[in-house]
């Protein structure tokens, strides 16, 4: 009898554990910027969609956010965005949702409004313009601040783009985004891990898209989902549509028309990979109320939740647990000091580095062992050497808690 009771208790405990685990998995946690009127900066807030009033806030120096640039790096737990701080510096802002640590780097141009992150590598991909008015695909490593140009697109003249109209398939390493040229709106498909840079353009078909189109990718269903507005000639109004986009044919099939909303905020949209829900902020028909919409891809139904504040921008789902479970932990890239080359720019009277180590601490020591200059490597990846005389020096830099010493001969 005693053994039977123990067995029943074990089964109850196991069932409770499974139910608790399932409940935790179904939780949707969000992260975003919230304007702080008192400091005129933006706090980083985190909350569960079912308890928006219980949000936690971390203050920052951010005064401006480039709309549509925020991503959540699910492989590392970093919320990354292009911002301006209260000292007017612009660059890459990172907030780690696990450690609450904030990092800022004065990168100049690394992504625009269609940045996407690969859960398997942590790399951020985006299309961006260069000085030759060409559109190129960039790969940015937010852990080392290194930017690599993957390739250059050969688009038709006067091609236009849709802010935040992109998504990423982390299963195959494919970057998607929408552009428009004289032939119409097209889906651009780029296999980022291909040996040679290649891409395809596929004309979109289906209900006419009369406004911005936002894309989200489900790594569980291997499907592209989209939300856009389409003009209804009968009612002479815009109808908002949730659709499924076939990447091979470009056909958009309608999953649902949202007759109860008057508009949505394209920069406030995200996707929860675990529950397969498309989340976005939208207004009611008379624009007197905004809500967070949770669209369930499996059931083609939606429900709404309150927001933690009136002004919340750049919402992103915290998909860290999902990424860790599906793809494993991302190891932090190691910095190989043997690959770092330090050299002199005689004309500019500066010391340069072959890798981007901006903001890293440095010391320059002469042959007598005295520190002649020290500080942080500038945002241009350089050290001002105008006060140094010709001779032999040891340049020491600290990158990712690793110290590297290199001998340099200044002429």
CSV table of C-alpha atoms in Angstrom, one decimal:
chain,number,residue,atom,x,y,z
A,1,UNK,CA,0.0,0.0,0.0
A,2,UNK,CA,2.8,2.3,0.9
A,3,UNK,CA,4.6,1.7,-2.4
A,4,UNK,CA,1.3,2.4,-4.3
A,5,UNK,CA,1.0,5.8,-2.5
A,6,UNK,CA,4.6,6.7,-3.3
A,7,UNK,CA,3.9,5.8,-7.0
A,8,UNK,CA,0.8,8.0,-7.1
A,9,UNK,CA,2.7,10.9,-5.5
A,10,UNK,CA,5.5,10.5,-8.0
A,11,UNK,CA,3.1,10.6,-10.9
A,12,UNK,CA,1.4,13.7,-9.5
A,13,UNK,CA,4.7,15.4,-9.0
A,14,UNK,CA,5.8,14.5,-12.6
A,15,UNK,CA,2.5,15.8,-14.0
A,16,UNK,CA,2.8,19.0,-12.0
A,17,UNK,CA,6.4,19.5,-13.3
A,18,UNK,CA,5.2,19.0,-16.9
A,19,UNK,CA,2.3,21.4,-16.5
A,20,UNK,CA,4.5,24.0,-14.9
A,21,UNK,CA,7.1,23.6,-17.6
A,22,UNK,CA,4.4,24.0,-20.3
A,23,UNK,CA,3.0,27.1,-18.6
A,24,UNK,CA,6.5,28.7,-18.5
A,25,UNK,CA,7.0,27.8,-22.2
A,26,UNK,CA,3.7,29.5,-23.2
A,27,UNK,CA,4.6,32.7,-21.5
A,28,UNK,CA,5.4,35.5,-23.9
A,29,UNK,CA,8.0,38.0,-22.6
A,30,UNK,CA,8.6,41.3,-24.4
A,31,UNK,CA,11.2,44.0,-24.3
A,32,UNK,CA,11.0,47.6,-25.6
A,33,UNK,CA,11.9,51.2,-25.1
A,34,UNK,CA,9.5,53.4,-23.0
A,35,UNK,CA,9.8,57.1,-23.0
A,36,UNK,CA,10.7,58.6,-19.6
A,37,UNK,CA,9.3,62.1,-19.5
A,38,UNK,CA,11.1,63.1,-16.3
A,39,UNK,CA,14.6,62.4,-17.7
A,40,UNK,CA,13.6,62.8,-21.4
A,41,UNK,CA,15.4,59.6,-22.1
A,42,UNK,CA,14.0,56.1,-22.9
A,43,UNK,CA,14.0,53.3,-20.3
A,44,UNK,CA,14.4,49.6,-21.3
A,45,UNK,CA,11.3,47.8,-20.1
A,46,UNK,CA,10.6,44.0,-19.9
A,47,UNK,CA,7.2,42.5,-19.2
A,48,UNK,CA,5.0,39.5,-19.6
A,49,UNK,CA,2.1,40.0,-22.0
A,50,UNK,CA,-0.4,38.8,-19.4
A,51,UNK,CA,0.9,41.2,-16.7
A,52,UNK,CA,1.9,44.5,-18.4
A,53,UNK,CA,1.5,46.4,-15.2
A,54,UNK,CA,4.3,44.5,-13.6
A,55,UNK,CA,7.0,45.6,-16.0
A,56,UNK,CA,10.6,46.2,-14.9
A,57,UNK,CA,12.6,49.2,-16.1
A,58,UNK,CA,16.3,49.9,-16.6
A,59,UNK,CA,17.2,53.6,-17.3
A,60,UNK,CA,19.5,54.5,-20.2
A,61,UNK,CA,20.9,57.6,-21.9
A,62,UNK,CA,19.0,57.0,-25.1
A,63,UNK,CA,17.2,60.1,-26.4
A,64,UNK,CA,16.4,59.0,-30.0
A,65,UNK,CA,15.8,55.6,-31.6
A,66,UNK,CA,16.0,54.9,-35.4
A,67,UNK,CA,12.6,53.4,-35.9
A,68,UNK,CA,12.6,49.8,-37.3
A,69,UNK,CA,16.2,49.0,-36.4
A,70,UNK,CA,15.8,47.1,-33.1
A,71,UNK,CA,16.3,43.4,-33.0
A,72,UNK,CA,16.5,40.8,-30.2
A,73,UNK,CA,19.5,38.6,-30.6
A,74,UNK,CA,18.0,35.4,-29.3
A,75,UNK,CA,21.3,33.6,-29.3
A,76,UNK,CA,22.8,35.9,-26.7
A,77,UNK,CA,19.9,37.6,-25.1
A,78,UNK,CA,20.9,41.1,-26.4
A,79,UNK,CA,18.4,43.7,-27.3
A,80,UNK,CA,20.2,45.7,-30.1
A,81,UNK,CA,19.2,49.0,-31.6
A,82,UNK,CA,20.6,52.0,-33.5
A,83,UNK,CA,20.2,55.0,-31.2
A,84,UNK,CA,21.3,58.6,-30.3
A,85,UNK,CA,22.3,59.3,-26.7
A,86,UNK,CA,21.9,62.4,-24.6
A,87,UNK,CA,25.5,63.5,-25.5
A,88,UNK,CA,24.4,63.4,-29.2
A,89,UNK,CA,26.6,60.4,-30.0
A,90,UNK,CA,25.0,57.9,-32.4
A,91,UNK,CA,25.7,54.2,-32.5
A,92,UNK,CA,24.9,50.6,-31.5
A,93,UNK,CA,23.0,50.2,-28.2
A,94,UNK,CA,23.0,46.7,-26.5
A,95,UNK,CA,21.0,45.6,-23.5
A,96,UNK,CA,21.3,42.1,-22.3
A,97,UNK,CA,18.0,40.8,-21.0
A,98,UNK,CA,19.7,38.2,-18.8
A,99,UNK,CA,22.4,40.3,-17.1
A,100,UNK,CA,20.8,43.8,-17.5
A,101,UNK,CA,24.2,45.0,-18.7
A,102,UNK,CA,24.2,48.0,-21.2
A,103,UNK,CA,26.9,48.5,-23.8
A,104,UNK,CA,27.2,51.3,-26.4
A,105,UNK,CA,29.5,51.5,-29.4
A,106,UNK,CA,29.8,54.5,-31.7
A,107,UNK,CA,29.4,52.5,-34.9
A,108,UNK,CA,28.6,54.8,-37.9
A,109,UNK,CA,26.6,52.8,-40.4
A,110,UNK,CA,25.9,49.1,-39.9
A,111,UNK,CA,22.2,48.6,-40.4
A,112,UNK,CA,19.0,50.4,-41.4
A,113,UNK,CA,15.4,49.6,-40.8
A,114,UNK,CA,15.5,46.0,-41.9
A,115,UNK,CA,17.9,44.4,-39.6
A,116,UNK,CA,17.5,40.7,-38.8
A,117,UNK,CA,19.4,38.3,-36.6
A,118,UNK,CA,20.5,34.7,-37.2
A,119,UNK,CA,19.7,32.7,-34.0
A,120,UNK,CA,22.4,30.2,-34.9
A,121,UNK,CA,25.3,32.6,-35.3
A,122,UNK,CA,24.2,35.8,-33.6
A,123,UNK,CA,25.1,37.8,-36.8
A,124,UNK,CA,22.9,40.7,-37.8
A,125,UNK,CA,22.1,41.0,-41.6
A,126,UNK,CA,20.8,44.1,-43.3
A,127,UNK,CA,20.7,45.8,-46.7
A,128,UNK,CA,22.3,49.3,-46.7
A,129,UNK,CA,23.4,52.0,-49.1
A,130,UNK,CA,27.1,52.8,-49.7
A,131,UNK,CA,28.9,55.9,-51.0
A,132,UNK,CA,28.4,54.8,-54.6
A,133,UNK,CA,24.5,54.7,-54.2
A,134,UNK,CA,24.7,50.9,-54.4
A,135,UNK,CA,22.7,48.6,-52.1
A,136,UNK,CA,24.8,46.0,-50.4
A,137,UNK,CA,24.2,43.2,-47.9
A,138,UNK,CA,26.0,43.7,-44.6
A,139,UNK,CA,26.9,41.2,-41.9
A,140,UNK,CA,27.5,42.7,-38.5
A,141,UNK,CA,28.9,40.9,-35.5
A,142,UNK,CA,27.5,42.7,-32.4
A,143,UNK,CA,30.0,41.0,-30.1
A,144,UNK,CA,33.1,42.1,-31.9
A,145,UNK,CA,31.6,45.2,-33.7
A,146,UNK,CA,33.0,43.9,-37.0
A,147,UNK,CA,31.1,44.7,-40.3
A,148,UNK,CA,31.5,42.6,-43.4
A,149,UNK,CA,30.0,43.4,-46.8
A,150,UNK,CA,28.6,40.1,-48.1
A,151,UNK,CA,27.8,41.4,-51.6
A,152,UNK,CA,26.2,44.1,-53.7
A,153,UNK,CA,22.7,44.0,-55.2
A,154,UNK,CA,22.1,44.9,-58.9
A,155,UNK,CA,18.6,46.5,-58.5
A,156,UNK,CA,16.9,48.6,-61.1
A,157,UNK,CA,17.1,52.4,-60.8
A,158,UNK,CA,14.6,54.1,-58.4
A,159,UNK,CA,14.1,50.9,-56.3
A,160,UNK,CA,12.4,51.6,-53.0
A,161,UNK,CA,12.3,49.6,-49.8
A,162,UNK,CA,9.9,49.0,-46.8
A,163,UNK,CA,11.2,49.8,-43.3
A,164,UNK,CA,11.2,46.7,-41.2
A,165,UNK,CA,9.8,44.6,-44.1
A,166,UNK,CA,12.2,41.7,-43.6
A,167,UNK,CA,12.6,38.4,-41.8
A,168,UNK,CA,15.2,35.7,-41.3
A,169,UNK,CA,15.1,31.9,-41.5
A,170,UNK,CA,17.6,30.6,-38.9
A,171,UNK,CA,17.1,27.0,-40.0
A,172,UNK,CA,18.6,27.5,-43.5
A,173,UNK,CA,20.3,30.9,-43.0
A,174,UNK,CA,18.1,32.9,-45.4
A,175,UNK,CA,17.5,36.6,-45.3
A,176,UNK,CA,14.3,38.0,-46.8
A,177,UNK,CA,13.2,41.5,-47.5
A,178,UNK,CA,10.6,43.4,-49.7
A,179,UNK,CA,11.5,46.0,-52.2
A,180,UNK,CA,9.7,47.7,-55.1
A,181,UNK,CA,10.8,48.7,-58.6
A,182,UNK,CA,9.1,49.5,-61.9
A,183,UNK,CA,7.8,45.9,-62.1
A,184,UNK,CA,6.1,45.9,-58.7
A,185,UNK,CA,6.7,44.7,-55.1
A,186,UNK,CA,9.2,41.8,-54.9
A,187,UNK,CA,10.5,39.5,-52.2
A,188,UNK,CA,14.3,39.4,-52.2
A,189,UNK,CA,15.8,36.0,-51.0
A,190,UNK,CA,19.4,35.8,-50.0
A,191,UNK,CA,21.1,32.6,-48.8
A,192,UNK,CA,23.7,34.2,-46.5
A,193,UNK,CA,25.8,31.1,-46.1
A,194,UNK,CA,26.3,30.5,-49.8
A,195,UNK,CA,29.8,30.2,-51.1
A,196,UNK,CA,29.2,33.1,-53.5
A,197,UNK,CA,26.9,36.0,-53.0
A,198,UNK,CA,23.6,35.3,-54.8
A,199,UNK,CA,19.9,36.3,-54.5
A,200,UNK,CA,16.6,36.0,-56.2
A,201,UNK,CA,13.7,38.5,-56.8
A,202,UNK,CA,10.2,37.2,-56.8
A,203,UNK,CA,7.1,39.3,-57.7
A,204,UNK,CA,4.5,39.4,-55.0
A,205,UNK,CA,0.9,38.5,-55.9
A,206,UNK,CA,-2.4,38.5,-54.0
A,207,UNK,CA,-4.4,41.3,-52.6
A,208,UNK,CA,-2.9,44.7,-53.5
A,209,UNK,CA,-0.5,46.1,-50.9
A,210,UNK,CA,-1.3,49.7,-50.3
A,211,UNK,CA,1.0,50.5,-47.4
A,212,UNK,CA,3.9,49.1,-45.5
A,213,UNK,CA,4.3,45.4,-45.3
A,214,UNK,CA,5.9,43.7,-42.4
A,215,UNK,CA,7.4,40.2,-42.5
A,216,UNK,CA,8.0,37.6,-39.7
A,217,UNK,CA,9.5,34.1,-40.0
A,218,UNK,CA,8.4,31.0,-38.0
A,219,UNK,CA,11.3,28.6,-37.5
A,220,UNK,CA,8.8,26.0,-36.4
A,221,UNK,CA,6.5,26.1,-39.5
A,222,UNK,CA,9.2,27.2,-41.9
A,223,UNK,CA,6.8,29.9,-43.2
A,224,UNK,CA,6.8,33.6,-43.8
A,225,UNK,CA,3.9,35.5,-42.3
A,226,UNK,CA,3.1,39.1,-43.2
A,227,UNK,CA,0.8,42.0,-42.2
A,228,UNK,CA,-0.2,44.8,-44.5
A,229,UNK,CA,-3.0,47.1,-45.6
A,230,UNK,CA,-5.1,46.6,-48.7
A,231,UNK,CA,-7.5,49.1,-50.1
A,232,UNK,CA,-11.1,47.9,-50.3
A,233,UNK,CA,-12.9,49.6,-53.2
A,234,UNK,CA,-16.3,48.6,-52.0
A,235,UNK,CA,-16.0,50.2,-48.6
A,236,UNK,CA,-13.4,52.8,-49.8
A,237,UNK,CA,-11.3,52.0,-46.8
A,238,UNK,CA,-8.1,50.1,-46.0
A,239,UNK,CA,-8.4,46.5,-44.7
A,240,UNK,CA,-5.6,45.1,-42.7
A,241,UNK,CA,-4.5,41.6,-43.7
A,242,UNK,CA,-2.5,38.8,-42.1
A,243,UNK,CA,-1.2,36.6,-44.7
A,244,UNK,CA,1.1,33.7,-45.5
A,245,UNK,CA,3.8,34.4,-48.1
A,246,UNK,CA,5.1,31.6,-50.4
A,247,UNK,CA,8.8,32.4,-50.9
A,248,UNK,CA,9.1,30.4,-54.1
A,249,UNK,CA,6.0,31.8,-55.9
A,250,UNK,CA,5.6,35.1,-54.2
A,251,UNK,CA,1.9,34.4,-53.7
A,252,UNK,CA,0.3,35.8,-50.5
A,253,UNK,CA,-2.6,33.8,-49.2
A,254,UNK,CA,-5.0,35.6,-46.8
A,255,UNK,CA,-5.2,34.1,-43.4
A,256,UNK,CA,-7.4,36.7,-41.9
A,257,UNK,CA,-8.7,40.3,-42.5
A,258,UNK,CA,-8.7,42.4,-39.3
A,259,UNK,CA,-11.9,44.5,-39.7
A,260,UNK,CA,-11.7,45.8,-36.1
A,261,UNK,CA,-8.5,47.9,-36.4
A,262,UNK,CA,-8.0,51.3,-38.0
A,263,UNK,CA,-4.2,51.1,-38.3
A,264,UNK,CA,-1.1,49.4,-36.9
A,265,UNK,CA,2.4,50.5,-35.9
A,266,UNK,CA,4.8,48.8,-38.3
A,267,UNK,CA,7.8,49.4,-36.0
A,268,UNK,CA,5.9,47.7,-33.1
A,269,UNK,CA,5.7,44.2,-34.4
A,270,UNK,CA,7.5,40.9,-33.4
A,271,UNK,CA,7.0,37.1,-33.4
A,272,UNK,CA,7.1,34.7,-30.6
A,273,UNK,CA,8.7,31.5,-31.9
A,274,UNK,CA,7.5,29.2,-29.2
A,275,UNK,CA,3.8,30.0,-29.3
A,276,UNK,CA,3.9,30.9,-33.0
A,277,UNK,CA,2.1,34.2,-32.4
A,278,UNK,CA,2.4,37.3,-34.4
A,279,UNK,CA,2.4,40.4,-32.1
A,280,UNK,CA,1.8,44.0,-33.1
A,281,UNK,CA,0.4,47.2,-31.7
A,282,UNK,CA,-2.8,48.5,-33.4
A,283,UNK,CA,-5.5,51.1,-33.0
A,284,UNK,CA,-9.3,50.6,-32.9
A,285,UNK,CA,-11.4,52.0,-35.8
A,286,UNK,CA,-11.8,55.5,-34.3
A,287,UNK,CA,-8.1,55.6,-33.2
A,288,UNK,CA,-9.0,56.3,-29.5
A,289,UNK,CA,-7.4,53.2,-28.2
A,290,UNK,CA,-4.3,51.1,-28.8
A,291,UNK,CA,-3.7,47.5,-27.8
A,292,UNK,CA,-1.2,44.7,-28.2
A,293,UNK,CA,-2.6,42.1,-30.6
A,294,UNK,CA,-1.6,38.5,-30.3
A,295,UNK,CA,-2.4,36.7,-33.6
A,296,UNK,CA,-2.3,32.9,-33.3
A,297,UNK,CA,-0.9,31.4,-36.5
A,298,UNK,CA,-2.2,27.9,-35.7
A,299,UNK,CA,-5.9,28.9,-35.1
A,300,UNK,CA,-6.0,32.0,-37.2
A,301,UNK,CA,-7.6,33.9,-34.3
A,302,UNK,CA,-6.4,36.8,-32.2
A,303,UNK,CA,-6.7,38.4,-28.8
A,304,UNK,CA,-5.6,41.7,-27.3
A,305,UNK,CA,-3.7,42.8,-24.2
A,306,UNK,CA,-3.0,46.1,-22.5
A,307,UNK,CA,0.3,47.8,-23.0
A,308,UNK,CA,2.6,48.8,-20.1
A,309,UNK,CA,2.6,52.5,-21.1
A,310,UNK,CA,1.1,54.8,-23.7
A,311,UNK,CA,4.5,55.3,-25.6
A,312,UNK,CA,6.2,52.0,-26.1
A,313,UNK,CA,8.4,51.5,-29.2
A,314,UNK,CA,10.4,48.8,-30.9
A,315,UNK,CA,8.8,45.8,-29.1
A,316,UNK,CA,10.7,42.5,-29.5
A,317,UNK,CA,9.9,39.0,-28.2
A,318,UNK,CA,12.5,37.5,-25.8
A,319,UNK,CA,13.1,34.2,-27.8
A,320,UNK,CA,16.3,33.4,-25.9
A,321,UNK,CA,14.9,30.2,-24.3
A,322,UNK,CA,13.6,29.0,-27.6
A,323,UNK,CA,16.9,29.6,-29.4
A,324,UNK,CA,18.9,27.9,-26.7
A,325,UNK,CA,16.5,24.8,-26.8
A,326,UNK,CA,16.4,24.6,-30.6
A,327,UNK,CA,20.0,25.6,-31.7
A,328,UNK,CA,22.0,25.3,-28.5
A,329,UNK,CA,24.1,28.0,-26.7
A,330,UNK,CA,26.1,30.4,-28.8
A,331,UNK,CA,29.7,30.4,-27.7
A,332,UNK,CA,31.3,33.8,-27.3
A,333,UNK,CA,33.7,34.5,-30.1
A,334,UNK,CA,37.3,34.4,-28.9
A,335,UNK,CA,39.6,37.3,-29.9
A,336,UNK,CA,42.8,36.0,-31.5
A,337,UNK,CA,45.5,38.5,-30.8
A,338,UNK,CA,47.8,36.8,-33.3
A,339,UNK,CA,45.5,38.1,-36.1
A,340,UNK,CA,45.6,41.7,-34.9
A,341,UNK,CA,47.9,43.9,-37.0
A,342,UNK,CA,48.9,47.4,-35.6
A,343,UNK,CA,50.3,49.9,-38.1
A,344,UNK,CA,51.1,53.5,-38.5
A,345,UNK,CA,49.3,56.1,-40.7
A,346,UNK,CA,52.1,58.6,-41.2
A,347,UNK,CA,49.9,61.2,-42.9
A,348,UNK,CA,47.3,61.2,-40.2
A,349,UNK,CA,49.9,60.8,-37.4
A,350,UNK,CA,47.9,57.9,-35.9
A,351,UNK,CA,48.1,54.3,-35.0
A,352,UNK,CA,45.5,52.0,-36.7
A,353,UNK,CA,44.3,48.4,-36.1
A,354,UNK,CA,43.4,45.7,-38.6
A,355,UNK,CA,40.3,44.7,-36.5
A,356,UNK,CA,37.5,46.9,-35.1
A,357,UNK,CA,38.5,47.3,-31.4
A,358,UNK,CA,37.0,50.7,-30.9
A,359,UNK,CA,36.5,51.6,-27.2
A,360,UNK,CA,39.1,49.1,-26.1
A,361,UNK,CA,41.6,50.2,-23.5
A,362,UNK,CA,45.2,50.8,-24.7
A,363,UNK,CA,48.6,51.8,-23.5
A,364,UNK,CA,51.7,52.8,-25.5
A,365,UNK,CA,54.9,52.1,-23.7
A,366,UNK,CA,58.4,53.3,-24.8
A,367,UNK,CA,61.6,51.3,-24.6
A,368,UNK,CA,62.4,52.7,-21.1
A,369,UNK,CA,59.1,51.1,-19.8
A,370,UNK,CA,57.3,54.4,-19.4
A,371,UNK,CA,53.6,54.8,-20.4
A,372,UNK,CA,53.6,57.7,-22.9
A,373,UNK,CA,49.9,57.7,-23.8
A,374,UNK,CA,46.9,55.6,-22.7
A,375,UNK,CA,43.1,55.7,-23.0
A,376,UNK,CA,40.5,54.2,-25.2
A,377,UNK,CA,40.7,53.4,-28.9
A,378,UNK,CA,38.6,56.0,-30.8
A,379,UNK,CA,35.4,55.3,-32.6
A,380,UNK,CA,37.4,55.5,-35.9
A,381,UNK,CA,39.5,52.5,-34.6
A,382,UNK,CA,42.6,54.7,-34.2
A,383,UNK,CA,45.0,56.2,-31.6
A,384,UNK,CA,46.3,59.7,-31.9
A,385,UNK,CA,50.1,59.4,-32.2
A,386,UNK,CA,50.9,63.1,-33.0
A,387,UNK,CA,52.8,63.6,-29.7
A,388,UNK,CA,55.0,60.5,-30.2
A,389,UNK,CA,58.6,60.7,-31.5
A,390,UNK,CA,60.1,58.2,-33.9
A,391,UNK,CA,61.2,55.1,-32.2
A,392,UNK,CA,60.1,51.6,-31.0
A,393,UNK,CA,57.1,51.2,-28.8
A,394,UNK,CA,55.0,48.5,-27.3
A,395,UNK,CA,51.2,49.0,-27.9
A,396,UNK,CA,49.0,47.1,-25.4
A,397,UNK,CA,45.3,46.7,-26.0
A,398,UNK,CA,42.6,44.9,-23.9
A,399,UNK,CA,39.9,43.2,-26.0
A,400,UNK,CA,37.2,41.0,-24.4
A,401,UNK,CA,39.3,40.9,-21.2
A,402,UNK,CA,42.3,39.6,-23.1
A,403,UNK,CA,45.5,41.7,-23.3
A,404,UNK,CA,47.5,41.9,-26.5
A,405,UNK,CA,51.0,43.4,-26.8
A,406,UNK,CA,52.5,44.3,-30.1
A,407,UNK,CA,55.8,46.0,-31.0
A,408,UNK,CA,55.5,49.0,-33.3
A,409,UNK,CA,58.2,51.1,-35.0
A,410,UNK,CA,57.1,54.7,-35.6
A,411,UNK,CA,58.8,56.6,-38.3
